[in-house]
Each structure stands twice: as C-alpha cells, then as structure tokens.
Amino acid sequence: ELKVEQNPLFLSMQEGKNYTIYCNYSTTSDRLYWYRQDPGKSLESLFVLLSNGAVKQEGRLMASLDTKARLSTLHITAAVHDLSATYFCAVVPGGSQGNLIFGKGTKLSVKP
Amino acid sequence: DAMVIQNPRYQVTQFGKPVTLSCSQTLNHNVMYWYQQKSSQAPKLLFHYYDKDFNNEADTPDNFQSRRPNTSFCFLDIRSPGLGDAAMYLCATSSRLGRLNNSPLHFGNGTRLTVT
C-alpha cells in the first residue's frame, strides 16, 4: 500500500524567509502532483512532476522530484502572506488507474 | 470556461436521511472521481468512473453509492448518513487513466455536508 508522508504538517514562517516542504512516498511512482487548498475551498493544481529530476517553478514556489529517493520538495522563496494555505502532495501508484493518494498536507502560515 | 461544478456548495441533512450530491463537467473528461475530505485531513478517494466503468475503493463503505448517467454528470448518494460522514466531498475529473495521464485532476469547489 502506498503511503505518502509530508513534513512538516504545520509551518509558520515570517515574510521574506525561505523554507522547504518535503514529500516522501513509499512505493514506485513516476508522477507527483502538488496542490494548494485555501480554507473551505477546493484544490488548485500547482505542479505536475513526471520524471526523475523534474523541476518546475511558478513565482515563489519551486517543486522538484527525485524518483530514486521517492522524494519531492516544494521550496518557498521569500514567502509572502498570500502563500498562506495548505499544500498537498499527491502520488499516483505505479500500475494504478490514476487514483491520487494524498499526503496529509502542510498548513503554511506566513506572518508579517 | 470549461469546469467542474458541484451542487450544492453546502448541504445539511439529518442523521439517516438519504442525500445526493451532484457533479457536472464541461471538460468532456472520461474519468470522474469522488473524494471525501474530513476536517484537517487529506482527501480520500471513494470511487471513480472511467466512462461507465465503476471502480470502488476497497475501504469505501456500502453506505456510499454513485451514478454516472452520462459523460457530464456524476452523483454521490449517501444512503443513511451518519455523523461521521460530515465532510467536504470533492468531485474531480481527468482525461485519461494511469500512466497515460500527464495532467492533474481538475477539482470542483466541493460540497460541504453537515449531518445533524
């Protein structure tokens, strides 16, 4: 059974600081997704990582994937308040029908 | 804009009273998913349809059923809601399954279900 673990689960940052969220998964997968969720809202797709070594950047967020280590990172650069949200990584198990297995999420709070 | 629409946004039902949540999509995607997300938890897959082919997750309770009368619509039926079924229910679509799918799932805005 695929397990997806994120850490930290809670992250309080000051504006302007950098930090990294980690996502580990337990079995083979070659695609990983990052989603953002604001309170009471649905999930917004941020990144799709499809191969080993994939790196994608959008604004202050950069995501990477190491399929050999079964690790993805979401790096936040110079955080701003608008980035406050919960961030989920999700993995498609190898051989599955595309069902996403989500991590527990990282609740990010960026303070002035 | 093509999108995934869920109705209603908020639903209150009584303990044991059947309730139906609906999802429609204009993306013409083959695959539709229903996820349950309880407060401060990760979304959990209940089941999905690939076209008319229904796939139930092994740990989805029998209390949860689904219907997909056509490509555009999918329904989640909760036959006898319990207090533990209070959650956000998220519908999602994708164009293809498994290894052929390079796109993220497209999620609707969700229906928040309260059971009294």
CSV table of C-alpha atoms in Angstrom, one decimal, chain A residues 25 29-34 47-56 63-73, chain B residues 99 101-102:
chain,number,residue,atom,x,y,z
A,25,TYR,CA,6.3,8.2,-0.7
A,29,SER,CA,5.6,6.1,-8.8
A,30,ASP,CA,6.7,8.3,-11.7
A,31,ARG,CA,4.3,11.2,-11.3
A,32,LEU,CA,3.7,13.5,-8.4
A,33,TYR,CA,1.4,16.5,-8.0
A,34,TRP,CA,1.3,19.4,-5.7
A,47,PHE,CA,2.7,21.4,-10.3
A,48,VAL,CA,2.8,18.1,-12.1
A,49,LEU,CA,6.2,16.3,-11.9
A,50,LEU,CA,6.5,13.5,-14.4
A,51,SER,CA,10.1,12.3,-14.4
A,52,ASN,CA,13.1,11.9,-12.2
A,53,GLY,CA,14.9,15.2,-11.8
A,54,ALA,CA,11.9,17.2,-12.9
A,55,VAL,CA,12.0,20.8,-11.6
A,56,LYS,CA,9.2,23.3,-12.0
A,63,ALA,CA,9.0,21.9,-6.9
A,64,SER,CA,11.3,19.0,-7.7
A,65,LEU,CA,11.1,15.2,-7.9
A,66,ASP,CA,13.7,12.5,-7.2
A,67,THR,CA,12.1,9.2,-8.1
A,68,LYS,CA,15.0,7.2,-6.9
A,69,ALA,CA,14.8,8.7,-3.4
A,70,ARG,CA,11.0,8.8,-3.6
A,71,LEU,CA,11.1,12.4,-2.6
A,72,SER,CA,9.6,15.6,-3.8
A,73,THR,CA,10.3,19.1,-2.4
B,99,ARG,CA,0.2,6.1,-17.0
B,101,ASN,CA,-2.5,10.8,-17.8
B,102,ASN,CA,0.0,13.6,-17.6
